[in-house]
PDB file of C-alpha atoms in Angstrom:
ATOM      1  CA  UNK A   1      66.588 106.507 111.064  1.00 83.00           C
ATOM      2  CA  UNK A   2      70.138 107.136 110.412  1.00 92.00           C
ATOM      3  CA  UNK A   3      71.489 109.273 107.552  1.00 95.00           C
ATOM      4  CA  UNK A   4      74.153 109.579 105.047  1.00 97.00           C
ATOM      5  CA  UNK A   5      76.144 112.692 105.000  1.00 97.00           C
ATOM      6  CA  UNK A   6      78.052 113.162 101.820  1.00 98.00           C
ATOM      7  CA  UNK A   7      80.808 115.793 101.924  1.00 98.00           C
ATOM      8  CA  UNK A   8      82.210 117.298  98.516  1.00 96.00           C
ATOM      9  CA  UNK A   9      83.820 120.379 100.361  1.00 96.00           C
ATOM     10  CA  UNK A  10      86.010 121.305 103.069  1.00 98.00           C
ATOM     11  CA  UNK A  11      84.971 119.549 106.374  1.00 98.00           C
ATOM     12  CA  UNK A  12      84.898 123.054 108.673  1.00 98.00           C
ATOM     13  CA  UNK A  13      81.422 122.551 109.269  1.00 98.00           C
ATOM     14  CA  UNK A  14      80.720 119.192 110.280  1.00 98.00           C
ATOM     15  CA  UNK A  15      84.205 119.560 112.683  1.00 98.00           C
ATOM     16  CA  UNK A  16      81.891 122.652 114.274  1.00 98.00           C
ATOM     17  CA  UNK A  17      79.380 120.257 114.428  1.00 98.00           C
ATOM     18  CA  UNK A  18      81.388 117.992 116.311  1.00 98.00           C
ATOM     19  CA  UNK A  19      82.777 120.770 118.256  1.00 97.00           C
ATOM     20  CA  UNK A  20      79.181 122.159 119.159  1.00 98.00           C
ATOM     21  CA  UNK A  21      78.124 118.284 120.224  1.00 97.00           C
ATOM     22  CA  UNK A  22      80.375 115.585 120.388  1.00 96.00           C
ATOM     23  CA  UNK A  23      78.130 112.926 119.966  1.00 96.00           C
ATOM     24  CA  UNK A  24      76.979 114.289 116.502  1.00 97.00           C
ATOM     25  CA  UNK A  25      78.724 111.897 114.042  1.00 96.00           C
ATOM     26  CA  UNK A  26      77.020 109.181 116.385  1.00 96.00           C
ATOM     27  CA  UNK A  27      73.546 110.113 115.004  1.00 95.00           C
ATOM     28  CA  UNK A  28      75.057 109.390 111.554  1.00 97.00           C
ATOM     29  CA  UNK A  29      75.024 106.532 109.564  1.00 97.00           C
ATOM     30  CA  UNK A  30      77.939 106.941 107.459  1.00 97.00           C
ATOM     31  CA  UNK A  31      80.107 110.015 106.138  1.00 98.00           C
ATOM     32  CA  UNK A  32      81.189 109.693 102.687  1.00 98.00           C
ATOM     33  CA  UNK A  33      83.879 112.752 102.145  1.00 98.00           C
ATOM     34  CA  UNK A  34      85.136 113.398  98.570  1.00 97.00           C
ATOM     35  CA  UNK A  35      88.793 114.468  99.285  1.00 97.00           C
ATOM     36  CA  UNK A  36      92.366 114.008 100.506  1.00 97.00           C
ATOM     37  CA  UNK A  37      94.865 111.947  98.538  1.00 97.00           C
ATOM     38  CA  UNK A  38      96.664 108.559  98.811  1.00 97.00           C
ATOM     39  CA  UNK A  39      99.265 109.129  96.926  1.00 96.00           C
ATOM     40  CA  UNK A  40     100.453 112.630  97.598  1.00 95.00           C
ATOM     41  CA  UNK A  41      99.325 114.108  94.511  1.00 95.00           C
ATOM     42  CA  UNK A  42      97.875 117.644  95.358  1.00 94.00           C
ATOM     43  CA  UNK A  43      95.598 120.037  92.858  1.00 90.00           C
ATOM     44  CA  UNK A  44      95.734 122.679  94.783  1.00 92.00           C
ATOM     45  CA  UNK A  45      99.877 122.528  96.310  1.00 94.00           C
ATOM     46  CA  UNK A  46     102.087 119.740  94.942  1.00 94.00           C
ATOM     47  CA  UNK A  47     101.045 117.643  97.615  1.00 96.00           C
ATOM     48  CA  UNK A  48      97.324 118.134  98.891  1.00 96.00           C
ATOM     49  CA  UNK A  49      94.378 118.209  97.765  1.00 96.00           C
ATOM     50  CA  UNK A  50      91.735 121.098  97.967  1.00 95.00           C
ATOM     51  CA  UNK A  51      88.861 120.218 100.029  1.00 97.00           C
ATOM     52  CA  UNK A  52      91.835 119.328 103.096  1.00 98.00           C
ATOM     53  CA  UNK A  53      93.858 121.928 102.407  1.00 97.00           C
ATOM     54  CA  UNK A  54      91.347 124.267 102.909  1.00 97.00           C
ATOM     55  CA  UNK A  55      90.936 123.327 106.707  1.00 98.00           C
ATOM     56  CA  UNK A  56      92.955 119.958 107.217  1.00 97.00           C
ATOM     57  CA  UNK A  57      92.427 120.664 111.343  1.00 97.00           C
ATOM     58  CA  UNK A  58      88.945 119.948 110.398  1.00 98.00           C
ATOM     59  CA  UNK A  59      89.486 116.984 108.298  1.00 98.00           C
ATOM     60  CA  UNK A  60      91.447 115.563 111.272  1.00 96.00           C
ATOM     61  CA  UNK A  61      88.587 116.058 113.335  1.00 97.00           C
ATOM     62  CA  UNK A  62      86.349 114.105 111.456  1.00 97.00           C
ATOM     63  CA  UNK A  63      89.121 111.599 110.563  1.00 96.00           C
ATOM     64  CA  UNK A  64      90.240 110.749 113.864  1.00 93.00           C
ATOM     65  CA  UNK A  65      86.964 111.747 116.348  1.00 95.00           C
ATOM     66  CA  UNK A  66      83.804 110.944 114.267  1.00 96.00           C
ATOM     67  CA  UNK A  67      82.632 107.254 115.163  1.00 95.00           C
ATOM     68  CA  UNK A  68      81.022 106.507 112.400  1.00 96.00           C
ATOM     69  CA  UNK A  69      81.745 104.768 109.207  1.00 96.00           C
ATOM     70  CA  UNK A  70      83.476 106.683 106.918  1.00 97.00           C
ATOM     71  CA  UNK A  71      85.103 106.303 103.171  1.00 98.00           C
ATOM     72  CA  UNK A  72      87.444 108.643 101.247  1.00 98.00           C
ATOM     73  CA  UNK A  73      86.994 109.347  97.721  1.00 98.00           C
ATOM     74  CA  UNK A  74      90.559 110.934  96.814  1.00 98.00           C
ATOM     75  CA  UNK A  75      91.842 113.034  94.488  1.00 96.00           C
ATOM     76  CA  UNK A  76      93.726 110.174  92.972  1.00 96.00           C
ATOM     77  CA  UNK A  77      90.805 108.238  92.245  1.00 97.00           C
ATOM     78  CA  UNK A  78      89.079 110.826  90.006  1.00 94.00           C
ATOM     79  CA  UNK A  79      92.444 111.134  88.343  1.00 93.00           C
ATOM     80  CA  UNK A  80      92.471 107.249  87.465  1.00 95.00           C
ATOM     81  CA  UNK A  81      88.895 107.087  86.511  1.00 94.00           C
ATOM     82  CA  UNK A  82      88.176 110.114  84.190  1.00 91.00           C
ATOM     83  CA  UNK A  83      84.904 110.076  82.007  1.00 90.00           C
ATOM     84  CA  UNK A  84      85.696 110.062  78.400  1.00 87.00           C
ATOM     85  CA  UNK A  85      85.191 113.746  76.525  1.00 83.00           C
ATOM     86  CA  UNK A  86      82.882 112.113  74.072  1.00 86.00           C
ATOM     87  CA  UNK A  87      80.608 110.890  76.564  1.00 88.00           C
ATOM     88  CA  UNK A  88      81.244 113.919  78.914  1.00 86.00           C
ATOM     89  CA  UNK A  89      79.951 116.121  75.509  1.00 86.00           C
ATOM     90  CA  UNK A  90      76.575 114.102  75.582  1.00 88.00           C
ATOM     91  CA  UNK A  91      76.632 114.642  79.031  1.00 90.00           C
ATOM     92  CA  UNK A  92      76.863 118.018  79.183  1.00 87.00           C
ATOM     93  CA  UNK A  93      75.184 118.843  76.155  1.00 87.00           C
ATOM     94  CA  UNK A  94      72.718 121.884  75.533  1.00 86.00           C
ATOM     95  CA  UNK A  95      69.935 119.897  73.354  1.00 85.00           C
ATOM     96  CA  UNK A  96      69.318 117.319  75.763  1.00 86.00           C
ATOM     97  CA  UNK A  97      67.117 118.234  78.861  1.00 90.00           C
ATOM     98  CA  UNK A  98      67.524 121.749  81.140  1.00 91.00           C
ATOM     99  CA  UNK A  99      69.958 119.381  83.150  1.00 90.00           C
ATOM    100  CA  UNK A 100      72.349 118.934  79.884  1.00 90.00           C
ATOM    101  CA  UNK A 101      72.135 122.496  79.080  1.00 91.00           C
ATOM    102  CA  UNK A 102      72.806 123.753  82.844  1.00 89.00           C
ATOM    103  CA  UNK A 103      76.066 121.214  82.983  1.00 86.00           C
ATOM    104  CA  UNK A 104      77.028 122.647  79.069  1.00 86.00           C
ATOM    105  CA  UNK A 105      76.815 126.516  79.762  1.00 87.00           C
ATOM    106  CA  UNK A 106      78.620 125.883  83.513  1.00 83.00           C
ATOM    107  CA  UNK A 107      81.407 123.954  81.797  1.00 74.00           C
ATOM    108  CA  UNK A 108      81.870 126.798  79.463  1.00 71.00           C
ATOM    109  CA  UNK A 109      81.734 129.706  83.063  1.00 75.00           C
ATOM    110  CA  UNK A 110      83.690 127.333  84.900  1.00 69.00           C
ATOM    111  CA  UNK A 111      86.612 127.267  81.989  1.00 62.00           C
ATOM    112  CA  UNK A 112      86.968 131.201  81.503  1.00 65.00           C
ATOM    113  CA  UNK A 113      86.592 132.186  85.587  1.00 63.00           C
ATOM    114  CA  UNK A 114      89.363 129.677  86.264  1.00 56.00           C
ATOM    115  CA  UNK A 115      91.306 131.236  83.353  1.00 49.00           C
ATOM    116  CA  UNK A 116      92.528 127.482  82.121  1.00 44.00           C
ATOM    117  CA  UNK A 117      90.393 126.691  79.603  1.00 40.00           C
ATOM    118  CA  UNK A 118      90.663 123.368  77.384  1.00 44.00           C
ATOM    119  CA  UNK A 119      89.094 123.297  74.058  1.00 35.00           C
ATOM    120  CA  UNK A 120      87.822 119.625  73.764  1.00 37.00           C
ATOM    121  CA  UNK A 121      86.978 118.485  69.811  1.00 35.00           C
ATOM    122  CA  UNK A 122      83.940 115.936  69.858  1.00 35.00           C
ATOM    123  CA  UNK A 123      82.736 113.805  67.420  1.00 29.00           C
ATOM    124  CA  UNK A 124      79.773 115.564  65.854  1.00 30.00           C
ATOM    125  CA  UNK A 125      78.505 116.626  68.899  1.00 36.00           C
ATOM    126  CA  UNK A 126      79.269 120.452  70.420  1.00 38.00           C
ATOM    127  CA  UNK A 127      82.782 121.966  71.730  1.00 37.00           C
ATOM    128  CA  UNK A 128      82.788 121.367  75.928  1.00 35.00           C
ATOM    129  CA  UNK A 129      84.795 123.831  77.450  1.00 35.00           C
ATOM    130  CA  UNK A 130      86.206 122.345  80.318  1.00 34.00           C
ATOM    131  CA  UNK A 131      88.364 123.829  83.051  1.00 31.00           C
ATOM    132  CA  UNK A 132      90.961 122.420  85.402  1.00 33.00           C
ATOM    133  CA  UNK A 133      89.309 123.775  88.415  1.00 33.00           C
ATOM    134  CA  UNK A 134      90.485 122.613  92.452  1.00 33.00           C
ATOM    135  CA  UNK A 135      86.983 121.009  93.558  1.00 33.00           C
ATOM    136  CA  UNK A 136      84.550 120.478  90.569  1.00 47.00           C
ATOM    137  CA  UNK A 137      86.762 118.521  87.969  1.00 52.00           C
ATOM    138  CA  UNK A 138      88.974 118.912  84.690  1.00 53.00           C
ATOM    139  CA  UNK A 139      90.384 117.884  81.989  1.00 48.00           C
ATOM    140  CA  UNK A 140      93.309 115.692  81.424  1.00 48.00           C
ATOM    141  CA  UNK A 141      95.024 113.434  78.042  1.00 48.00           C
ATOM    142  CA  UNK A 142      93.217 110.421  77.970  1.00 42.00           C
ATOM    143  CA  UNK A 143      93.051 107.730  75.263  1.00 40.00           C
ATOM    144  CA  UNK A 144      89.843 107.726  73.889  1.00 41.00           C
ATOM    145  CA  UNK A 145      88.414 106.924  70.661  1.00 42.00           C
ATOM    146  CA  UNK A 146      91.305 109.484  68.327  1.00 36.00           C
ATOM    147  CA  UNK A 147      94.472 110.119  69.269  1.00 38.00           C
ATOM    148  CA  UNK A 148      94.778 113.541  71.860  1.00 46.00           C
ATOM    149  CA  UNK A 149      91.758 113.223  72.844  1.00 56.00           C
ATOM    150  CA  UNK A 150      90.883 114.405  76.476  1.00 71.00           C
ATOM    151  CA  UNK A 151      89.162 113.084  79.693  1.00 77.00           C
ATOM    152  CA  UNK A 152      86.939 115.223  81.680  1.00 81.00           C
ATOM    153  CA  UNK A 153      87.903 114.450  85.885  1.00 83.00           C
ATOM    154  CA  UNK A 154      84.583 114.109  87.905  1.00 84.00           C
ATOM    155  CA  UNK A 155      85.279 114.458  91.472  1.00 90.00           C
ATOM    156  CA  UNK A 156      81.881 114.883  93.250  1.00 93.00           C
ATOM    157  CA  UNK A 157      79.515 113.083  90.988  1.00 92.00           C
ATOM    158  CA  UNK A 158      81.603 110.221  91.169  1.00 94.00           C
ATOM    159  CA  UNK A 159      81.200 109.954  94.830  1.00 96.00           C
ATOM    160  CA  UNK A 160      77.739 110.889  94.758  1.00 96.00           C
ATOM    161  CA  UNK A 161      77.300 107.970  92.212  1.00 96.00           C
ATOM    162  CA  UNK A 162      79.181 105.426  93.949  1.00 97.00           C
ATOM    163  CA  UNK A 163      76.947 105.786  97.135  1.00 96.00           C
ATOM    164  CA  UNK A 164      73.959 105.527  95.173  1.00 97.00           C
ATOM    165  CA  UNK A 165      74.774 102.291  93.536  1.00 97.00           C
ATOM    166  CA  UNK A 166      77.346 100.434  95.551  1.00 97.00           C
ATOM    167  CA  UNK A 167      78.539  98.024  93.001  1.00 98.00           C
ATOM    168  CA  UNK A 168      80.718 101.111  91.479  1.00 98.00           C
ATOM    169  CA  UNK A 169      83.074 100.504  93.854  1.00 98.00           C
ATOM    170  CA  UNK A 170      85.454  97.384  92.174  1.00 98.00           C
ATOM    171  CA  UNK A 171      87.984  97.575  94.921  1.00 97.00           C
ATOM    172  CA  UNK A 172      88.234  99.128  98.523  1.00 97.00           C
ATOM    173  CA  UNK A 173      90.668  98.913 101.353  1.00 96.00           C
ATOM    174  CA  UNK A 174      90.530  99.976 104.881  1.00 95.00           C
ATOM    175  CA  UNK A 175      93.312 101.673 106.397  1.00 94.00           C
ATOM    176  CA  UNK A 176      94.285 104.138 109.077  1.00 93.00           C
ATOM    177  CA  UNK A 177      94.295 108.160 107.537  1.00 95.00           C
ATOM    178  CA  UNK A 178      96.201 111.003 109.392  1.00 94.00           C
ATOM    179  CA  UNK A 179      96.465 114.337 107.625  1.00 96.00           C
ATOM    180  CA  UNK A 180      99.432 116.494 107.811  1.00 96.00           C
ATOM    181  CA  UNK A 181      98.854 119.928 109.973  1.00 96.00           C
ATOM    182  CA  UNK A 182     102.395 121.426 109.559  1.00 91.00           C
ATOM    183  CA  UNK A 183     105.139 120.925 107.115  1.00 88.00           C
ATOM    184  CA  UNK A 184     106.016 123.537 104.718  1.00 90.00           C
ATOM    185  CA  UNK A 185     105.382 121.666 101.273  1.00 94.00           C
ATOM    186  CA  UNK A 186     102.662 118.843 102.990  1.00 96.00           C
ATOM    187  CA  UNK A 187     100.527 120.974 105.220  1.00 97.00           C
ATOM    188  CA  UNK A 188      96.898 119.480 104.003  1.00 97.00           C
ATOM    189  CA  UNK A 189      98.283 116.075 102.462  1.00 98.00           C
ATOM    190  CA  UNK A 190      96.948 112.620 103.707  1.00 97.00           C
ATOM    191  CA  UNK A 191      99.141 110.176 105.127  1.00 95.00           C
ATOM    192  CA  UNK A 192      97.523 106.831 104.527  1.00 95.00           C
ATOM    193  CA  UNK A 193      98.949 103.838 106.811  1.00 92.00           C
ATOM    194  CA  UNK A 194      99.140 101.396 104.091  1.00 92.00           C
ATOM    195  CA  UNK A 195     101.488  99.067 105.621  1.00 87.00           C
ATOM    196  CA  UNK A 196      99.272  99.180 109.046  1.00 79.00           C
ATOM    197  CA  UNK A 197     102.686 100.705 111.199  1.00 77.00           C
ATOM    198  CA  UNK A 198     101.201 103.425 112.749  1.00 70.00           C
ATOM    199  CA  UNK A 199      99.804 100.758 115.800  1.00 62.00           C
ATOM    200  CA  UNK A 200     103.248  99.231 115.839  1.00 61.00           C
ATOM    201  CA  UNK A 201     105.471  99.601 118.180  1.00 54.00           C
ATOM    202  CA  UNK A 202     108.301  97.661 116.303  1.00 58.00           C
ATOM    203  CA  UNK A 203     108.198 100.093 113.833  1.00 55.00           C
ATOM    204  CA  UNK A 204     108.056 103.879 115.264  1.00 54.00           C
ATOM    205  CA  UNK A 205     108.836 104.466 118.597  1.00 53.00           C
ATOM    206  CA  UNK A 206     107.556 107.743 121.269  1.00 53.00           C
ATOM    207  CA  UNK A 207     106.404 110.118 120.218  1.00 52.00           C
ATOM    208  CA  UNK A 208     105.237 108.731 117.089  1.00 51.00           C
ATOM    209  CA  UNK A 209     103.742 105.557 118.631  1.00 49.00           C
ATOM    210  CA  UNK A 210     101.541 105.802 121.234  1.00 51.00           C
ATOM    211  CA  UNK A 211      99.937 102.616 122.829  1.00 49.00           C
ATOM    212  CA  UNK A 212      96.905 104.535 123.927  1.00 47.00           C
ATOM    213  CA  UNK A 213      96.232 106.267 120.268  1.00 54.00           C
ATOM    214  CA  UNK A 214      94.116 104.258 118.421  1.00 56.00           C
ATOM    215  CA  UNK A 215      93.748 104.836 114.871  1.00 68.00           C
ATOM    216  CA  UNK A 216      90.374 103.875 113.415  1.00 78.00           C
ATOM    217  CA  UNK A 217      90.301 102.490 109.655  1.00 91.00           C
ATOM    218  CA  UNK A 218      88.488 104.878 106.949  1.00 95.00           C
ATOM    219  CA  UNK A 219      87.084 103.258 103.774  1.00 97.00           C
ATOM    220  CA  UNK A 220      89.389 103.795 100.848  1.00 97.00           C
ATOM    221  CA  UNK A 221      87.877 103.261  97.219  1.00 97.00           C
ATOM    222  CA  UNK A 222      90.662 102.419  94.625  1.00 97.00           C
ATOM    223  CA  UNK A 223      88.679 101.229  91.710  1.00 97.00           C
ATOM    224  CA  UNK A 224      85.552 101.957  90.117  1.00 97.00           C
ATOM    225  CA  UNK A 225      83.178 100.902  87.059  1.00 97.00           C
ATOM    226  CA  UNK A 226      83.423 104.036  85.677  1.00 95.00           C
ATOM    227  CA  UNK A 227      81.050 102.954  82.762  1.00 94.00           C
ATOM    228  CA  UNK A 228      78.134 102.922  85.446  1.00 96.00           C
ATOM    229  CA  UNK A 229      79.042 106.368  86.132  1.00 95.00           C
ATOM    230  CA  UNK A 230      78.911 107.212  83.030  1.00 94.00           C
ATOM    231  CA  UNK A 231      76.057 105.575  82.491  1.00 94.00           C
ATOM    232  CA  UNK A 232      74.268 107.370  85.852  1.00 95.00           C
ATOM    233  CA  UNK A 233      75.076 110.524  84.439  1.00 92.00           C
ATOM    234  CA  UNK A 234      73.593 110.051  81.186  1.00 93.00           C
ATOM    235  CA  UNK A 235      70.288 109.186  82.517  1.00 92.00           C
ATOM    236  CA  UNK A 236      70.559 112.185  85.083  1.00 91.00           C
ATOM    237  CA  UNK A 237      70.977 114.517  81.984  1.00 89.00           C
ATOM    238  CA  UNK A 238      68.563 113.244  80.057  1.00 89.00           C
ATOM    239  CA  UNK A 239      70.776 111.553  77.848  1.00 83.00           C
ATOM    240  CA  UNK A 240      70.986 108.567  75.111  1.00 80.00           C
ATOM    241  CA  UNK A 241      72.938 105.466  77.626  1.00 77.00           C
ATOM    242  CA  UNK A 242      74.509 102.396  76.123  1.00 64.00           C
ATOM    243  CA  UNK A 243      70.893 100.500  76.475  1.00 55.00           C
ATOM    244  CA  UNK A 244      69.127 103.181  74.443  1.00 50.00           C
TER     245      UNK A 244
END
């Protein structure tokens, strides 16, 4: 049977993979790749982020030579669906289960090594430290239950959660990706063919259109049920859900 491959890091080694056997990405099912943008918001330059900026030859690779399914989890969709900080405290919270704890005491290690720390008031519940970190997650101003309250950005669980239960996903589009090797401020930013013009030749002419190129569409989340996230996460941790 088939498998799943779910990438939450920089794509170098399944591009070796690739590179080692060509017919690799045939013996997979589907990839599902937390990273890249679609709206040229970067985390770790202005305008990509981390995972492709890290190797974006690689991400090219898989983008434009793996024939498989695949679907893209950007940086921008964390951003628009951040968990709220008083359910992200119950999440990570050290009296649940060893899971809780673990998530609690590497919020708190992940906030001081990453020297960006956010100091997130809960509602009788524990301080979460929680750190604006390239790959992992963050914090960001969110409108939750009291005014200046914060968000906490989940990045990998998120896509990890959405694969598991399918009905996360409220909205998805498929559309060509490219990802930008050069350019002095884009180097690492996706390009996402919204419009569909990259396979016209009406619109851009040689060498940017090429008859023979043919760009394959990638899987492009752009709205999710965060409540079942939350919801998955809760019972992961060992925590009180909504039902409880």
């Amino acid at each position: 049977d088939k498998i799943t491959l779910i990438a939450v890091a920089p794509l170098t080694n399944l591009a070796a993979a690739h590179s080692i056997d060509p017919c690799f990405s045939s013996l997979l099912k589907e990839v599902v790749i937390m990273g890249g943008n679609m709206e040229g918001k970067g985390n770790i330059t202005l305008s990509a982020e981390f995972n492709f900026y890290f190797d974006p030859e690689a991400a090219n690779i898989v983008l434009e030579e793996f024939c498989c399914p695949l679907t893209l989890y950007t940086w921008e969709l964390c951003l628009e669906h951040p968990i709220p900080a008083t359910q992200f405290s119950q999440i990570a919270h050290p009296g649940h289960s060893p899971i809780s704890q673990y998530l609690f005491w590497i919020s708190h290690y992940s906030a001081y090594t990453h020297h960006n720390v956010d100091l997130v008031k809960m509602h009788s519940s524990p301080d979460v430290l929680a750190a604006k970190n390239n790959t992992g997650g963050g914090t960001v101003d969110g409108n939750d239950d009291t005014e200046g309250d914060k968000a906490f950005v989940t990045a990998d669980p998120m896509a990890v959660a959405s694969w598991i239960d399918p009905s996360i996903v409220l909205e998805r589009h498929t559309r060509p990706v490219m990802v930008e090797l050069g350019g002095h401020w884009t180097r690492g930013m996706c390009i996402v063919d919204w419009e569909k013009k990259a396979a016209d030749p009406e619109v851009l002419t040689p060498p940017f259109f090429n008859k023979e190129e043919h760009r394959r569409g990638v899987g492009i989340p752009t709205r999710l049920d965060t409540h079942k996230i939350v919801q998955m996460m809760l019972r992961a941790a060992g925590a009180p859900t909504a039902a409880e």
